[in-house]
GROMACS .gro file of C-alpha atoms in nm:
model
  280
    1UNK     CA    1   3.317   0.616   2.465
    2UNK     CA    2   3.588   0.568   2.727
    3UNK     CA    3   3.567   0.786   3.035
    4UNK     CA    4   3.888   0.986   3.078
    5UNK     CA    5   3.991   1.187   3.379
    6UNK     CA    6   4.281   1.417   3.451
    7UNK     CA    7   4.516   1.350   3.741
    8UNK     CA    8   4.810   1.525   3.901
    9UNK     CA    9   5.110   1.345   4.048
   10UNK     CA   10   5.245   1.532   4.352
   11UNK     CA   11   5.475   1.462   4.643
   12UNK     CA   12   5.558   1.607   4.981
   13UNK     CA   13   5.905   1.512   5.105
   14UNK     CA   14   5.898   1.223   4.857
   15UNK     CA   15   5.562   1.088   4.979
   16UNK     CA   16   5.395   1.066   4.636
   17UNK     CA   17   5.026   1.035   4.553
   18UNK     CA   18   4.793   1.055   4.257
   19UNK     CA   19   4.548   1.346   4.300
   20UNK     CA   20   4.206   1.364   4.136
   21UNK     CA   21   3.967   1.657   4.162
   22UNK     CA   22   3.629   1.494   4.231
   23UNK     CA   23   3.461   1.832   4.191
   24UNK     CA   24   3.507   1.757   3.820
   25UNK     CA   25   3.541   1.378   3.800
   26UNK     CA   26   3.358   1.091   3.968
   27UNK     CA   27   3.559   0.797   4.100
   28UNK     CA   28   3.313   0.523   4.194
   29UNK     CA   29   3.558   0.255   4.306
   30UNK     CA   30   3.860   0.438   4.455
   31UNK     CA   31   3.984   0.129   4.641
   32UNK     CA   32   4.037  -0.063   4.317
   33UNK     CA   33   4.180   0.233   4.128
   34UNK     CA   34   4.423   0.306   4.413
   35UNK     CA   35   4.566  -0.045   4.383
   36UNK     CA   36   4.572  -0.038   4.002
   37UNK     CA   37   4.720   0.309   3.953
   38UNK     CA   38   4.972   0.286   4.239
   39UNK     CA   39   5.154  -0.009   4.084
   40UNK     CA   40   5.490   0.111   3.949
   41UNK     CA   41   5.519  -0.152   3.676
   42UNK     CA   42   5.168  -0.147   3.531
   43UNK     CA   43   5.025   0.180   3.657
   44UNK     CA   44   5.145   0.531   3.740
   45UNK     CA   45   5.327   0.437   4.055
   46UNK     CA   46   5.256   0.604   4.388
   47UNK     CA   47   5.195   0.560   4.759
   48UNK     CA   48   4.821   0.585   4.691
   49UNK     CA   49   4.527   0.785   4.557
   50UNK     CA   50   4.397   1.114   4.697
   51UNK     CA   51   4.053   1.249   4.614
   52UNK     CA   52   3.994   1.624   4.651
   53UNK     CA   53   3.628   1.706   4.707
   54UNK     CA   54   3.373   1.950   4.842
   55UNK     CA   55   3.277   1.975   5.208
   56UNK     CA   56   2.984   2.111   5.408
   57UNK     CA   57   3.208   2.182   5.708
   58UNK     CA   58   3.537   2.295   5.552
   59UNK     CA   59   3.674   2.457   5.236
   60UNK     CA   60   3.759   2.118   5.083
   61UNK     CA   61   3.764   1.751   5.174
   62UNK     CA   62   4.026   1.480   5.134
   63UNK     CA   63   3.989   1.106   5.100
   64UNK     CA   64   4.307   0.905   5.079
   65UNK     CA   65   4.352   0.543   4.972
   66UNK     CA   66   4.674   0.353   5.028
   67UNK     CA   67   4.850   0.151   4.760
   68UNK     CA   68   4.677  -0.163   4.889
   69UNK     CA   69   4.332  -0.003   4.851
   70UNK     CA   70   4.268   0.055   5.221
   71UNK     CA   71   4.140   0.398   5.320
   72UNK     CA   72   4.362   0.608   5.545
   73UNK     CA   73   4.232   0.856   5.799
   74UNK     CA   74   4.488   1.129   5.743
   75UNK     CA   75   4.809   1.218   5.561
   76UNK     CA   76   5.002   1.532   5.643
   77UNK     CA   77   5.208   1.529   5.322
   78UNK     CA   78   4.894   1.490   5.111
   79UNK     CA   79   4.728   1.775   5.301
   80UNK     CA   80   5.010   2.010   5.203
   81UNK     CA   81   4.985   1.902   4.840
   82UNK     CA   82   4.610   1.968   4.840
   83UNK     CA   83   4.677   2.320   4.965
   84UNK     CA   84   4.911   2.378   4.673
   85UNK     CA   85   4.672   2.216   4.423
   86UNK     CA   86   4.356   2.409   4.509
   87UNK     CA   87   4.537   2.743   4.518
   88UNK     CA   88   4.737   2.704   4.198
   89UNK     CA   89   4.439   2.555   4.011
   90UNK     CA   90   4.235   2.862   4.101
   91UNK     CA   91   3.986   2.674   4.316
   92UNK     CA   92   4.047   2.925   4.598
   93UNK     CA   93   4.224   3.252   4.663
   94UNK     CA   94   4.259   3.185   5.033
   95UNK     CA   95   4.600   3.131   5.188
   96UNK     CA   96   4.446   2.990   5.507
   97UNK     CA   97   4.225   2.689   5.431
   98UNK     CA   98   4.031   2.421   5.616
   99UNK     CA   99   4.038   2.060   5.504
  100UNK     CA  100   3.794   1.789   5.610
  101UNK     CA  101   3.958   1.451   5.676
  102UNK     CA  102   3.852   1.131   5.846
  103UNK     CA  103   4.053   1.242   6.150
  104UNK     CA  104   3.888   1.584   6.170
  105UNK     CA  105   3.920   1.927   6.015
  106UNK     CA  106   4.276   2.046   5.953
  107UNK     CA  107   4.389   2.403   5.893
  108UNK     CA  108   4.642   2.480   5.619
  109UNK     CA  109   4.862   2.791   5.603
  110UNK     CA  110   5.003   2.856   5.256
  111UNK     CA  111   5.325   3.045   5.183
  112UNK     CA  112   5.287   3.199   4.835
  113UNK     CA  113   5.542   3.371   4.613
  114UNK     CA  114   5.442   3.505   4.269
  115UNK     CA  115   5.133   3.286   4.265
  116UNK     CA  116   5.322   2.968   4.352
  117UNK     CA  117   5.279   2.784   4.682
  118UNK     CA  118   5.631   2.724   4.809
  119UNK     CA  119   5.555   2.579   5.151
  120UNK     CA  120   5.256   2.473   5.359
  121UNK     CA  121   5.210   2.453   5.735
  122UNK     CA  122   4.940   2.218   5.861
  123UNK     CA  123   4.775   2.236   6.202
  124UNK     CA  124   4.776   1.864   6.275
  125UNK     CA  125   4.575   1.900   6.596
  126UNK     CA  126   4.642   1.753   6.937
  127UNK     CA  127   4.829   1.424   6.965
  128UNK     CA  128   4.739   1.161   7.218
  129UNK     CA  129   4.905   0.854   7.354
  130UNK     CA  130   4.759   0.557   7.169
  131UNK     CA  131   4.594   0.283   7.372
  132UNK     CA  132   4.706  -0.065   7.276
  133UNK     CA  133   4.522  -0.392   7.328
  134UNK     CA  134   4.731  -0.615   7.557
  135UNK     CA  135   4.738  -0.995   7.547
  136UNK     CA  136   4.479  -1.021   7.825
  137UNK     CA  137   4.241  -0.792   7.635
  138UNK     CA  138   4.296  -0.490   7.860
  139UNK     CA  139   4.391  -0.145   7.728
  140UNK     CA  140   4.700   0.053   7.821
  141UNK     CA  141   4.923   0.325   7.683
  142UNK     CA  142   5.269   0.238   7.554
  143UNK     CA  143   5.552   0.479   7.638
  144UNK     CA  144   5.907   0.355   7.579
  145UNK     CA  145   5.808   0.002   7.671
  146UNK     CA  146   5.939  -0.326   7.533
  147UNK     CA  147   5.744  -0.461   7.237
  148UNK     CA  148   5.835  -0.778   7.048
  149UNK     CA  149   5.751  -0.916   6.704
  150UNK     CA  150   5.919  -1.213   6.542
  151UNK     CA  151   6.273  -1.227   6.680
  152UNK     CA  152   6.289  -0.850   6.739
  153UNK     CA  153   6.235  -0.654   7.058
  154UNK     CA  154   6.243  -0.275   7.080
  155UNK     CA  155   6.119  -0.007   7.315
  156UNK     CA  156   5.824   0.165   7.151
  157UNK     CA  157   5.594   0.460   7.212
  158UNK     CA  158   5.243   0.454   7.064
  159UNK     CA  159   5.112   0.794   6.949
  160UNK     CA  160   4.792   0.884   6.766
  161UNK     CA  161   4.784   1.175   6.522
  162UNK     CA  162   4.432   1.081   6.419
  163UNK     CA  163   4.589   0.758   6.294
  164UNK     CA  164   4.802   0.509   6.488
  165UNK     CA  165   5.183   0.519   6.508
  166UNK     CA  166   5.447   0.313   6.684
  167UNK     CA  167   5.768   0.513   6.728
  168UNK     CA  168   6.085   0.316   6.800
  169UNK     CA  169   6.411   0.493   6.883
  170UNK     CA  170   6.727   0.316   6.768
  171UNK     CA  171   7.099   0.396   6.764
  172UNK     CA  172   7.149   0.344   6.388
  173UNK     CA  173   6.834   0.376   6.178
  174UNK     CA  174   7.010   0.294   5.851
  175UNK     CA  175   7.088  -0.054   5.985
  176UNK     CA  176   6.720  -0.140   6.032
  177UNK     CA  177   6.589  -0.391   5.776
  178UNK     CA  178   6.266  -0.200   5.727
  179UNK     CA  179   6.117  -0.436   5.468
  180UNK     CA  180   6.157  -0.730   5.705
  181UNK     CA  181   6.082  -0.572   6.042
  182UNK     CA  182   5.817  -0.318   5.942
  183UNK     CA  183   5.536  -0.560   5.856
  184UNK     CA  184   5.597  -0.764   6.172
  185UNK     CA  185   5.511  -0.463   6.385
  186UNK     CA  186   5.240  -0.329   6.151
  187UNK     CA  187   5.039  -0.644   6.228
  188UNK     CA  188   5.136  -0.665   6.596
  189UNK     CA  189   4.846  -0.794   6.813
  190UNK     CA  190   4.862  -0.474   7.019
  191UNK     CA  191   4.714  -0.292   6.716
  192UNK     CA  192   4.402  -0.469   6.580
  193UNK     CA  193   4.363  -0.201   6.310
  194UNK     CA  194   4.736  -0.226   6.224
  195UNK     CA  195   4.985   0.055   6.284
  196UNK     CA  196   5.235   0.281   6.108
  197UNK     CA  197   5.588   0.208   6.226
  198UNK     CA  198   5.861   0.472   6.260
  199UNK     CA  199   6.224   0.398   6.340
  200UNK     CA  200   6.403   0.711   6.461
  201UNK     CA  201   6.761   0.805   6.546
  202UNK     CA  202   6.832   1.112   6.759
  203UNK     CA  203   7.093   1.333   6.591
  204UNK     CA  204   7.061   1.627   6.831
  205UNK     CA  205   6.802   1.809   7.038
  206UNK     CA  206   6.687   1.974   6.717
  207UNK     CA  207   6.718   1.696   6.457
  208UNK     CA  208   6.597   1.339   6.418
  209UNK     CA  209   6.660   1.092   6.136
  210UNK     CA  210   6.350   0.881   6.072
  211UNK     CA  211   6.244   0.599   5.839
  212UNK     CA  212   5.891   0.470   5.807
  213UNK     CA  213   5.689   0.160   5.727
  214UNK     CA  214   5.338   0.285   5.648
  215UNK     CA  215   5.029   0.084   5.720
  216UNK     CA  216   4.888  -0.026   5.385
  217UNK     CA  217   5.173   0.116   5.174
  218UNK     CA  218   5.497  -0.034   5.307
  219UNK     CA  219   5.823   0.159   5.285
  220UNK     CA  220   5.761   0.520   5.183
  221UNK     CA  221   5.997   0.815   5.146
  222UNK     CA  222   5.814   1.016   5.409
  223UNK     CA  223   5.510   1.023   5.634
  224UNK     CA  224   5.377   1.354   5.766
  225UNK     CA  225   5.174   1.212   6.052
  226UNK     CA  226   5.464   0.979   6.127
  227UNK     CA  227   5.702   1.275   6.150
  228UNK     CA  228   5.460   1.443   6.391
  229UNK     CA  229   5.425   1.127   6.601
  230UNK     CA  230   5.804   1.091   6.611
  231UNK     CA  231   5.849   1.450   6.730
  232UNK     CA  232   5.584   1.401   7.000
  233UNK     CA  233   5.741   1.075   7.116
  234UNK     CA  234   6.084   1.241   7.125
  235UNK     CA  235   5.954   1.519   7.350
  236UNK     CA  236   5.766   1.277   7.576
  237UNK     CA  237   6.082   1.073   7.616
  238UNK     CA  238   6.291   1.389   7.674
  239UNK     CA  239   6.507   1.335   7.369
  240UNK     CA  240   6.453   1.662   7.174
  241UNK     CA  241   6.320   2.015   7.193
  242UNK     CA  242   5.955   2.085   7.107
  243UNK     CA  243   6.053   2.214   6.760
  244UNK     CA  244   6.261   1.970   6.562
  245UNK     CA  245   6.362   1.882   6.208
  246UNK     CA  246   6.259   1.529   6.111
  247UNK     CA  247   6.479   1.407   5.825
  248UNK     CA  248   6.322   1.126   5.620
  249UNK     CA  249   6.435   0.945   5.307
  250UNK     CA  250   6.244   1.197   5.093
  251UNK     CA  251   6.355   1.507   5.280
  252UNK     CA  252   6.297   1.708   5.597
  253UNK     CA  253   5.988   1.838   5.772
  254UNK     CA  254   5.983   2.089   6.054
  255UNK     CA  255   5.758   1.979   6.339
  256UNK     CA  256   5.658   2.203   6.629
  257UNK     CA  257   5.458   2.077   6.926
  258UNK     CA  258   5.325   2.403   7.067
  259UNK     CA  259   5.340   2.413   7.447
  260UNK     CA  260   5.056   2.666   7.481
  261UNK     CA  261   4.792   2.498   7.263
  262UNK     CA  262   4.937   2.144   7.263
  263UNK     CA  263   4.879   2.141   6.887
  264UNK     CA  264   5.132   1.998   6.644
  265UNK     CA  265   5.230   2.209   6.343
  266UNK     CA  266   5.400   2.053   6.042
  267UNK     CA  267   5.582   2.262   5.780
  268UNK     CA  268   5.724   2.138   5.452
  269UNK     CA  269   5.723   2.148   5.076
  270UNK     CA  270   5.461   2.041   4.823
  271UNK     CA  271   5.576   1.956   4.471
  272UNK     CA  272   5.382   1.904   4.149
  273UNK     CA  273   5.556   1.632   3.947
  274UNK     CA  274   5.338   1.606   3.635
  275UNK     CA  275   4.982   1.590   3.503
  276UNK     CA  276   4.818   1.330   3.283
  277UNK     CA  277   4.500   1.149   3.179
  278UNK     CA  278   4.363   0.812   3.280
  279UNK     CA  279   4.093   0.587   3.141
  280UNK     CA  280   3.822   0.460   3.373
   0.00000   0.00000   0.00000
C-alpha cells in the first residue's frame, strides 16, 4: 500500500512553501522530497519544504529545506505561516507561541479575527554584523564596503539574522539582473557557507524596495530574514528609520529594529493557498 500524506501549500508575501505536519506524518528523506516536490513542472512547485514538529524547548519546531534540498537555518515567512497553521488546525489555542529553529527559539504573536489568523509578528532576535572570510584568511565585518564578483562591484553590508545576508543598496533595483548577478555573490569566497543576497533601493526613510536571491532557492518573491537584514543594514548606514516597510516582489513586510531591546520584529501576512495529498 502506498504511503500518503497530507500537505498544505502556504505563502508569506509570496514566499511559498509546502508544509507537512510531522506530528502526524514521518518524512524520512526531506532533502530529496524538497527537491522533488518543489519542482514547478513535475512537482507541486515551491521555494522549499517545511516540516512542523514537536519540541522539548518550545511549543513547536520548524525544519526548512530549500528547493535544492539544502537545509536552511531560519525563514521568517515560514515562521508566520506555521503560526497560522497550528492555530487554525487546532493544534494550539495560544496566540503567543514559541518556535524552535536552527537559529534559536523565535516568538510568534498572532493577530486573530473570528478564528482566522490575519497577521503574525515574529521576534526575529538580535541581528549581528556578519564576519566574512577575506582573501588572506582573516575575518572582518563588512559594512558598506566594495565587494566584487564576476564583472560586478557593489558596496555591501553583511548581516546575520541567524543566517547570512549580503545587503547591497542600489539606485534602481528593477534594473538588476538578479538571475545573473545573484549566484555570483551567493558563492562569493567571502562566504564559505554561501549567502543570501538582497538588492535594495531606498524609497524614503520609511520605505525600501527590495529583491532577493536566496541561498539554495534562487529568485524568490520574498525573504523574511532578508527583509530584516535589509532594514538593519539601512539603519546602520543611516538610510532609514528604525521601523520601515520593506516592499518585495510578493508584497510588503513591516520591520522594526527596537532601540531598547535591539531585537528585530517582523510583521506580515500568512496565506493558506490549498491542501492536498502526496505519495511517499
